[in-house]
mmCIF file of C-alpha atoms (C1' of nucleotides) in Angstrom:
data_model
loop_
_atom_site.group_PDB
_atom_site.id
_atom_site.type_symbol
_atom_site.label_atom_id
_atom_site.label_comp_id
_atom_site.label_asym_id
_atom_site.label_seq_id
_atom_site.Cartn_x
_atom_site.Cartn_y
_atom_site.Cartn_z
ATOM 1 C CA MET A 215 -19.597 -2.670 7.570
ATOM 2 C CA ASN A 216 -19.002 -4.498 10.810
ATOM 3 C CA ILE A 217 -18.692 -8.259 11.443
ATOM 4 C CA GLN A 218 -19.332 -9.428 14.902
ATOM 5 C CA LEU A 219 -17.619 -12.706 16.131
ATOM 6 C CA PRO A 220 -18.077 -14.568 19.459
ATOM 7 C CA ALA A 221 -14.907 -15.909 21.358
ATOM 8 C CA HIS A 222 -14.788 -18.767 23.640
ATOM 9 C CA PRO A 223 -14.142 -17.315 27.075
ATOM 10 C CA PRO A 224 -11.807 -16.149 28.662
ATOM 11 C CA PHE A 225 -10.798 -13.759 25.699
ATOM 12 C CA SER A 226 -8.805 -10.633 25.489
ATOM 13 C CA LEU A 227 -7.727 -9.121 22.233
ATOM 14 C CA PRO A 228 -4.668 -7.198 23.577
ATOM 15 C CA VAL A 229 -3.444 -10.359 25.193
ATOM 16 C CA VAL A 230 -3.747 -12.526 22.065
ATOM 17 C CA VAL A 231 -2.106 -9.662 19.927
ATOM 18 C CA LYS A 232 0.889 -9.407 22.285
ATOM 19 C CA SER A 233 1.216 -13.243 22.821
ATOM 20 C CA HIS A 234 4.358 -12.815 20.772
ATOM 21 C CA GLY A 235 5.988 -10.417 18.238
ATOM 22 C CA TRP A 236 3.852 -11.077 15.142
ATOM 23 C CA TYR A 237 1.724 -8.008 15.581
ATOM 24 C CA GLN A 238 4.962 -6.016 14.817
ATOM 25 C CA LEU A 239 5.249 -7.490 11.554
ATOM 26 C CA SER A 240 3.756 -6.095 8.411
ATOM 27 C CA PRO A 241 0.875 -6.256 7.430
ATOM 28 C CA PHE A 242 -0.276 -6.404 11.088
ATOM 29 C CA GLY A 243 -0.538 -3.175 12.990
ATOM 30 C CA TRP A 244 -1.499 -2.431 16.565
ATOM 31 C CA ASP A 245 -2.336 0.806 18.049
ATOM 32 C CA ALA A 246 -2.731 1.914 21.768
ATOM 33 C CA SER A 247 -6.480 2.284 21.506
ATOM 34 C CA GLY A 248 -6.719 -1.522 21.241
ATOM 35 C CA VAL A 249 -7.129 -1.964 17.429
ATOM 36 C CA LEU A 250 -5.465 -4.623 15.661
ATOM 37 C CA THR A 251 -5.220 -3.533 11.948
ATOM 38 C CA ARG A 252 -4.335 -5.628 8.858
ATOM 39 C CA VAL A 253 -4.098 -4.942 5.287
ATOM 40 C CA GLU A 254 -5.720 -8.213 3.748
ATOM 41 C CA ARG A 255 -6.029 -9.615 0.205
ATOM 42 C CA LEU A 256 -9.213 -11.633 -0.236
ATOM 43 C CA SER A 257 -9.412 -14.626 -2.569
ATOM 44 C CA THR A 258 -11.322 -12.366 -5.105
ATOM 45 C CA GLY A 259 -8.105 -10.254 -5.287
ATOM 46 C CA ARG A 260 -9.697 -7.282 -3.509
ATOM 47 C CA VAL A 261 -7.367 -5.676 -0.891
ATOM 48 C CA MET A 262 -8.858 -4.030 2.123
ATOM 49 C CA GLU A 263 -7.977 -2.900 5.654
ATOM 50 C CA LEU A 264 -9.458 -4.844 8.469
ATOM 51 C CA ARG A 265 -9.826 -3.189 11.920
ATOM 52 C CA LEU A 266 -10.389 -5.560 14.740
ATOM 53 C CA ARG A 267 -11.539 -4.535 18.168
ATOM 54 C CA GLU A 268 -12.615 -6.373 21.282
ATOM 55 C CA SER A 269 -16.316 -6.631 21.804
ATOM 56 C CA ASP A 270 -18.651 -7.814 24.552
ATOM 57 C CA VAL A 271 -18.793 -11.317 23.298
ATOM 58 C CA GLY A 272 -15.504 -11.483 21.260
ATOM 59 C CA VAL A 273 -14.408 -9.399 18.452
ATOM 60 C CA SER A 274 -15.831 -6.679 16.078
ATOM 61 C CA ILE A 275 -14.216 -6.301 12.543
ATOM 62 C CA GLU A 276 -14.603 -3.001 10.903
ATOM 63 C CA VAL A 277 -14.114 -3.193 7.130
ATOM 64 C CA GLY A 278 -13.937 0.153 5.087
ATOM 65 C CA ASP A 279 -15.554 -1.504 1.997
ATOM 66 C CA ARG A 280 -18.881 -3.197 1.381
ATOM 67 C CA LEU A 281 -18.507 -7.002 1.093
ATOM 68 C CA ASN A 282 -20.682 -9.751 -0.505
ATOM 69 C CA ASP A 283 -21.622 -12.868 1.535
ATOM 70 C CA ALA A 284 -18.734 -14.841 0.272
ATOM 71 C CA GLU A 285 -16.240 -12.188 1.166
ATOM 72 C CA SER A 286 -17.739 -11.607 4.535
ATOM 73 C CA GLN A 287 -17.500 -15.300 5.340
ATOM 74 C CA GLU A 288 -13.926 -15.185 4.205
ATOM 75 C CA VAL A 289 -12.925 -12.323 6.526
ATOM 76 C CA ALA A 290 -14.730 -13.988 9.421
ATOM 77 C CA ALA A 291 -13.034 -17.324 8.798
ATOM 78 C CA LYS A 292 -9.643 -15.590 8.765
ATOM 79 C CA ALA A 293 -10.237 -13.577 12.034
ATOM 80 C CA VAL A 294 -11.418 -16.841 13.664
ATOM 81 C CA TRP A 295 -8.209 -18.539 12.564
ATOM 82 C CA MET A 296 -5.952 -15.547 13.367
ATOM 83 C CA LEU A 297 -7.384 -15.177 16.814
ATOM 84 C CA ASP A 298 -8.191 -18.807 17.467
ATOM 85 C CA LEU A 299 -11.654 -17.571 18.798
ATOM 86 C CA ASP A 300 -13.052 -21.067 19.144
ATOM 87 C CA LEU A 301 -10.214 -22.339 21.242
ATOM 88 C CA ASP A 302 -11.078 -23.939 24.666
ATOM 89 C CA LEU A 303 -8.118 -23.989 26.947
ATOM 90 C CA SER A 304 -9.885 -25.208 30.039
ATOM 91 C CA PRO A 305 -7.783 -28.519 30.284
ATOM 92 C CA PHE A 306 -4.601 -26.464 30.233
ATOM 93 C CA TYR A 307 -5.973 -23.861 32.749
ATOM 94 C CA ALA A 308 -6.874 -26.721 35.092
ATOM 95 C CA ARG A 309 -3.397 -28.020 35.096
ATOM 96 C CA ALA A 310 -1.883 -24.588 35.396
ATOM 97 C CA TRP A 311 -3.692 -23.606 38.656
ATOM 98 C CA ASP A 312 -1.095 -25.775 40.474
ATOM 99 C CA GLU A 313 1.810 -23.981 39.186
ATOM 100 C CA PRO A 314 2.653 -20.603 40.595
ATOM 101 C CA ARG A 315 4.441 -19.582 37.344
ATOM 102 C CA LEU A 316 1.229 -20.226 35.374
ATOM 103 C CA ALA A 317 -1.501 -19.545 37.887
ATOM 104 C CA TYR A 318 -2.123 -16.249 36.378
ATOM 105 C CA VAL A 319 -3.005 -17.627 32.644
ATOM 106 C CA GLU A 320 -6.659 -18.194 33.096
ATOM 107 C CA GLU A 321 -7.686 -14.865 34.768
ATOM 108 C CA THR A 322 -5.567 -12.912 32.268
ATOM 109 C CA ALA A 323 -6.977 -15.066 29.423
ATOM 110 C CA ARG A 324 -3.480 -16.186 28.311
ATOM 111 C CA GLY A 325 -3.136 -19.116 25.882
ATOM 112 C CA ARG A 326 -4.144 -18.014 22.395
ATOM 113 C CA ILE A 327 -1.288 -17.121 20.104
ATOM 114 C CA LEU A 328 -1.576 -14.667 17.152
ATOM 115 C CA ARG A 329 -1.201 -16.282 13.865
ATOM 116 C CA SER A 330 -1.433 -15.341 10.212
ATOM 117 C CA PRO A 331 -4.456 -15.888 8.061
ATOM 118 C CA THR A 332 -2.443 -18.346 5.978
ATOM 119 C CA LEU A 333 0.037 -20.967 7.011
ATOM 120 C CA PHE A 334 2.225 -19.688 4.025
ATOM 121 C CA GLU A 335 2.631 -16.332 5.785
ATOM 122 C CA ASP A 336 3.469 -17.933 9.066
ATOM 123 C CA VAL A 337 6.103 -20.246 7.539
ATOM 124 C CA VAL A 338 7.716 -17.405 5.662
ATOM 125 C CA LYS A 339 7.855 -15.107 8.824
ATOM 126 C CA THR A 340 9.116 -18.122 10.900
ATOM 127 C CA ILE A 341 11.970 -18.479 8.386
ATOM 128 C CA LEU A 342 12.742 -14.863 8.541
ATOM 129 C CA THR A 343 13.052 -15.075 12.406
ATOM 130 C CA THR A 344 15.997 -17.470 12.176
ATOM 131 C CA ASN A 345 19.609 -16.495 12.774
ATOM 132 C CA VAL A 346 18.790 -12.836 12.815
ATOM 133 C CA SER A 347 17.951 -10.277 15.473
ATOM 134 C CA TRP A 348 14.252 -9.362 15.834
ATOM 135 C CA SER A 349 14.979 -5.914 14.281
ATOM 136 C CA GLY A 350 16.198 -7.898 11.329
ATOM 137 C CA THR A 351 13.013 -9.975 11.008
ATOM 138 C CA ILE A 352 11.018 -6.771 11.187
ATOM 139 C CA ARG A 353 13.054 -5.121 8.386
ATOM 140 C CA MET A 354 12.907 -8.195 6.118
ATOM 141 C CA VAL A 355 9.263 -8.705 6.456
ATOM 142 C CA GLU A 356 8.481 -4.958 5.984
ATOM 143 C CA ARG A 357 10.525 -4.908 2.678
ATOM 144 C CA LEU A 358 9.128 -8.094 1.441
ATOM 145 C CA VAL A 359 5.593 -6.891 1.958
ATOM 146 C CA SER A 360 6.089 -3.524 0.447
ATOM 147 C CA THR A 361 7.976 -4.869 -2.497
ATOM 148 C CA PHE A 362 5.806 -7.830 -3.388
ATOM 149 C CA GLY A 363 2.491 -7.410 -1.689
ATOM 150 C CA ASP A 364 -0.573 -5.886 -3.386
ATOM 151 C CA PRO A 365 -1.312 -2.143 -2.415
ATOM 152 C CA LEU A 366 -4.182 -1.036 -0.360
ATOM 153 C CA PRO A 367 -6.266 1.084 -2.818
ATOM 154 C CA SER A 368 -7.029 3.876 -0.269
ATOM 155 C CA ASP A 369 -3.505 4.053 0.798
ATOM 156 C CA PRO A 370 -1.036 2.620 -1.611
ATOM 157 C CA ALA A 371 1.826 2.879 0.667
ATOM 158 C CA ARG A 372 0.453 0.023 2.579
ATOM 159 C CA HIS A 373 0.415 -3.704 1.247
ATOM 160 C CA ALA A 374 -1.079 -6.979 1.902
ATOM 161 C CA PHE A 375 1.162 -10.106 2.445
ATOM 162 C CA PRO A 376 2.460 -11.306 -0.835
ATOM 163 C CA THR A 377 0.846 -14.251 -2.282
ATOM 164 C CA PRO A 378 2.897 -17.588 -3.135
ATOM 165 C CA GLU A 379 2.034 -16.746 -6.816
ATOM 166 C CA ARG A 380 3.805 -13.223 -6.618
ATOM 167 C CA LEU A 381 6.775 -14.632 -4.865
ATOM 168 C CA ALA A 382 7.030 -17.684 -7.058
ATOM 169 C CA ALA A 383 6.991 -15.321 -10.092
ATOM 170 C CA THR A 384 10.156 -13.439 -8.752
ATOM 171 C CA ASP A 385 13.578 -14.961 -8.534
ATOM 172 C CA GLU A 386 16.358 -15.371 -5.947
ATOM 173 C CA ASP A 387 17.974 -12.165 -6.600
ATOM 174 C CA GLY A 388 14.664 -10.282 -6.294
ATOM 175 C CA LEU A 389 14.299 -11.778 -2.796
ATOM 176 C CA ARG A 390 17.945 -11.131 -1.917
ATOM 177 C CA SER A 391 17.422 -7.576 -2.973
ATOM 178 C CA VAL A 392 14.843 -7.082 -0.049
ATOM 179 C CA GLY A 393 17.486 -8.294 2.321
ATOM 180 C CA LEU A 394 16.467 -11.910 2.900
ATOM 181 C CA GLY A 395 20.099 -13.063 2.231
ATOM 182 C CA TYR A 396 20.635 -16.894 2.321
ATOM 183 C CA ARG A 397 16.969 -17.289 3.217
ATOM 184 C CA ALA A 398 15.802 -16.132 -0.295
ATOM 185 C CA PRO A 399 16.078 -19.477 -1.934
ATOM 186 C CA TYR A 400 14.106 -21.055 0.894
ATOM 187 C CA VAL A 401 11.198 -18.722 0.531
ATOM 188 C CA LEU A 402 11.379 -18.952 -3.264
ATOM 189 C CA GLU A 403 11.257 -22.832 -3.188
ATOM 190 C CA LEU A 404 8.386 -22.711 -0.688
ATOM 191 C CA ALA A 405 6.346 -20.336 -2.871
ATOM 192 C CA ARG A 406 7.028 -22.342 -6.083
ATOM 193 C CA SER A 407 6.245 -25.710 -4.460
ATOM 194 C CA ILE A 408 2.908 -24.298 -3.510
ATOM 195 C CA VAL A 409 2.199 -22.800 -6.839
ATOM 196 C CA SER A 410 3.074 -26.037 -8.635
ATOM 197 C CA GLY A 411 0.825 -27.934 -6.346
ATOM 198 C CA ASP A 412 3.643 -30.111 -4.939
ATOM 199 C CA LEU A 413 2.837 -28.789 -1.513
ATOM 200 C CA ASP A 414 -0.652 -28.159 -0.079
ATOM 201 C CA LEU A 415 0.493 -26.113 3.005
ATOM 202 C CA GLU A 416 -2.918 -24.744 3.949
ATOM 203 C CA ALA A 417 -4.263 -28.301 4.117
ATOM 204 C CA LEU A 418 -1.906 -28.836 7.081
ATOM 205 C CA LYS A 419 -4.100 -26.490 9.080
ATOM 206 C CA SER A 420 -6.962 -28.994 9.214
ATOM 207 C CA ALA A 421 -4.815 -32.158 8.552
ATOM 208 C CA ASP A 422 -5.814 -35.100 10.770
ATOM 209 C CA LEU A 423 -2.184 -36.258 11.267
ATOM 210 C CA PRO A 424 -0.306 -37.323 14.378
ATOM 211 C CA ASN A 425 1.835 -34.542 15.760
ATOM 212 C CA ALA A 426 5.115 -36.243 14.896
ATOM 213 C CA ASP A 427 3.977 -36.773 11.204
ATOM 214 C CA LEU A 428 2.825 -32.952 10.905
ATOM 215 C CA ARG A 429 6.334 -32.044 12.362
ATOM 216 C CA LYS A 430 7.947 -34.287 9.674
ATOM 217 C CA ARG A 431 5.917 -32.521 6.986
ATOM 218 C CA LEU A 432 7.109 -29.105 8.245
ATOM 219 C CA LEU A 433 10.742 -30.212 8.443
ATOM 220 C CA MET A 434 10.608 -31.131 4.818
ATOM 221 C CA ILE A 435 10.239 -27.374 3.929
ATOM 222 C CA LYS A 436 13.857 -25.964 3.290
ATOM 223 C CA GLY A 437 14.748 -23.493 5.852
ATOM 224 C CA VAL A 438 12.428 -25.079 8.534
ATOM 225 C CA GLY A 439 14.541 -27.038 11.180
ATOM 226 C CA ASP A 440 13.705 -27.969 14.646
ATOM 227 C CA TYR A 441 12.990 -24.569 16.133
ATOM 228 C CA ALA A 442 10.903 -23.455 13.156
ATOM 229 C CA ALA A 443 8.828 -26.533 13.103
ATOM 230 C CA ALA A 444 8.097 -26.399 16.737
ATOM 231 C CA ASN A 445 7.215 -22.681 16.467
ATOM 232 C CA LEU A 446 4.853 -23.527 13.533
ATOM 233 C CA LEU A 447 3.347 -26.460 15.438
ATOM 234 C CA MET A 448 2.557 -23.958 18.262
ATOM 235 C CA LEU A 449 0.833 -21.646 15.908
ATOM 236 C CA LEU A 450 -1.063 -24.713 14.528
ATOM 237 C CA GLY A 451 -2.332 -25.465 18.083
ATOM 238 C CA TYR A 452 -0.011 -28.586 18.719
ATOM 239 C CA TYR A 453 1.987 -27.892 22.063
ATOM 240 C CA ASP A 454 4.023 -30.893 22.769
ATOM 241 C CA PHE A 455 7.225 -29.601 20.932
ATOM 242 C CA LEU A 456 9.367 -26.674 22.313
ATOM 243 C CA PRO A 457 10.697 -24.048 20.012
ATOM 244 C CA VAL A 458 14.041 -24.047 21.563
ATOM 245 C CA ASP A 459 16.163 -20.957 20.501
ATOM 246 C CA SER A 460 18.796 -18.904 22.054
ATOM 247 C CA TRP A 461 16.190 -16.899 24.023
ATOM 248 C CA ALA A 462 14.694 -19.994 25.593
ATOM 249 C CA MET A 463 18.183 -21.335 26.525
ATOM 250 C CA THR A 464 18.826 -17.960 28.322
ATOM 251 C CA MET A 465 15.582 -17.965 30.193
ATOM 252 C CA VAL A 466 15.840 -21.615 31.346
ATOM 253 C CA SER A 467 19.548 -20.980 32.300
ATOM 254 C CA ARG A 468 18.333 -18.010 34.450
ATOM 255 C CA GLU A 469 15.435 -19.910 35.922
ATOM 256 C CA TRP A 470 17.005 -23.090 36.968
ATOM 257 C CA TYR A 471 20.681 -23.126 36.343
ATOM 258 C CA ASP A 472 21.991 -19.981 37.931
ATOM 259 C CA GLY A 473 22.952 -18.345 34.620
ATOM 260 C CA GLU A 474 25.147 -21.313 33.635
ATOM 261 C CA PRO A 475 24.866 -22.176 29.833
ATOM 262 C CA VAL A 476 22.459 -24.786 28.905
ATOM 263 C CA GLY A 477 21.354 -26.749 25.765
ATOM 264 C CA ARG A 478 18.229 -27.920 24.153
ATOM 265 C CA ALA A 479 18.068 -31.048 26.504
ATOM 266 C CA GLU A 480 17.774 -28.848 29.485
ATOM 267 C CA VAL A 481 15.186 -26.732 28.014
ATOM 268 C CA GLU A 482 13.235 -30.014 27.115
ATOM 269 C CA ALA A 483 13.605 -31.353 30.595
ATOM 270 C CA ALA A 484 12.432 -28.293 32.290
ATOM 271 C CA PHE A 485 9.114 -28.727 30.668
ATOM 272 C CA GLU A 486 8.818 -32.316 30.107
ATOM 273 C CA ARG A 487 6.174 -32.829 32.966
ATOM 274 C CA TRP A 488 3.780 -30.672 30.911
ATOM 275 C CA GLY A 489 3.216 -33.159 28.343
ATOM 276 C CA VAL A 490 0.809 -32.027 25.466
ATOM 277 C CA TRP A 491 0.859 -28.651 27.123
ATOM 278 C CA LYS A 492 4.554 -28.401 27.076
ATOM 279 C CA GLY A 493 4.680 -25.624 24.549
ATOM 280 C CA LEU A 494 2.070 -23.488 26.176
ATOM 281 C CA ALA A 495 3.653 -23.849 29.666
ATOM 282 C CA PHE A 496 7.026 -22.531 28.107
ATOM 283 C CA TRP A 497 5.456 -19.956 26.049
ATOM 284 C CA PHE A 498 3.355 -18.292 29.066
ATOM 285 C CA TRP A 499 5.775 -19.235 31.786
ATOM 286 C CA ASP A 500 6.213 -16.167 34.152
ATOM 287 C CA TRP A 501 10.004 -16.067 33.806
ATOM 288 C CA GLN A 502 11.844 -14.779 36.854
ATOM 289 C CA GLY A 503 13.339 -11.442 35.772
ATOM 290 C CA GLY A 504 11.993 -12.348 32.368
ATOM 291 C CA GLU A 505 11.500 -10.012 29.309
ATOM 292 C "C1'" DG J 740 22.805 -39.589 14.584
ATOM 293 C "C1'" DG J 741 26.042 -36.172 15.856
ATOM 294 C "C1'" DT J 742 29.045 -32.263 14.671
ATOM 295 C "C1'" DA J 743 31.848 -28.322 12.301
ATOM 296 C "C1'" DG J 744 31.573 -24.783 9.199
ATOM 297 C "C1'" DA J 745 29.296 -21.815 6.099
ATOM 298 C "C1'" DC J 746 25.620 -18.626 5.427
ATOM 299 C "C1'" DC J 747 23.057 -12.866 4.447
ATOM 300 C "C1'" DT J 748 22.686 -8.843 7.070
ATOM 301 C "C1'" DG J 749 23.109 -5.116 10.188
ATOM 302 C "C1'" DG J 750 23.644 -3.433 15.045
ATOM 303 C "C1'" DA J 751 26.758 -3.518 18.940
ATOM 304 C "C1'" DC J 752 31.119 -3.349 20.631
ATOM 305 C "C1'" DG J 753 36.088 -2.509 21.031
ATOM 306 C "C1'" DC J 754 40.089 -0.468 19.364
ATOM 307 C "C1'" DG O 1381 36.374 4.453 10.554
ATOM 308 C "C1'" DC O 1382 37.313 -0.467 10.810
ATOM 309 C "C1'" DG O 1383 37.200 -5.303 12.295
ATOM 310 C "C1'" DT O 1384 34.855 -8.743 14.835
ATOM 311 C "C1'" DC O 1385 30.971 -10.854 16.838
ATOM 312 C "C1'" DC O 1386 26.554 -12.450 16.996
ATOM 313 C "C1'" DA O 1387 21.496 -12.675 16.687
ATOM 314 C "C1'" DG O 1388 14.596 -15.894 18.652
ATOM 315 C "C1'" DG O 1389 18.964 -21.552 13.041
ATOM 316 C "C1'" DT O 1390 19.536 -24.437 9.161
ATOM 317 C "C1'" DC O 1391 21.976 -26.849 5.738
ATOM 318 C "C1'" DT O 1392 25.499 -29.764 3.921
ATOM 319 C "C1'" DA O 1393 29.384 -32.500 4.098
ATOM 320 C "C1'" DC O 1394 31.600 -35.711 6.777
ATOM 321 C "C1'" DC O 1395 32.343 -39.213 10.250
#
DNA sequence: GGTAGACCTGGACGC
DNA sequence: GCGTCCAGGTCTACC
């Protein structure tokens, strides 16, 4: 069956998908024909493959199985969240027109950032990006998903992202065995705090909190520091904190400091004038000789 | 509040 | 083949 969803224009599925590296992490998949795939576990426990394509008005979701109304609504809600289909970036675009490095963003539909259906998945994946090369992140996520995720019935080699319940039921050694290293206790504690009810992570997606308070809540999660919190705030749609990592410092160094080493302060200063759009300006900056 | 050292792991690099 | 360094940081102890 197919589910059709509108998107606030301008919209481009490939642009959202490639907004950062998340599409390379299991259980996402992306093929050259322009289809974003994902093995997804619904709240009913059913596991299915979603195939998302760009359509005339937004996105078309192909699901191999028949879904009841509640399941269809769940799939639609997850897709809207993942692709931020309702997002109106016209205030950001209006400011970007005056900046040569960002003038391209509206015509190319830049601005949306691909996110996972749950904040739990995005927090785990963000923790797994820290202090490791990107290839290491890909490997850790793949092993975590294939070991603890529910299998897709039609292709048991593929799996959904593991639930907090499944990860909470394992132990530190189990998580270390899939290569998480010292991050294992962080992921375990996160999963267990969600299952115990001590942390309602998904509520933060719609929490009416000042940005600074939301950041404090994220920083309370073990394994989430300044970089990870800023990255998660970006995914949640708050752009006034910069995810300053070694890559950011390298790019700012090349752009404004002639390759001389710079720190967090210089990265912050470079984008300070963008105010609440700081994060998006940084994220979509057309870096000189960039990646 | 600022800083040094430890932390899993695996690829890159020099020898 | 082996040792060292470091990668899209964070935590803890200490000052």
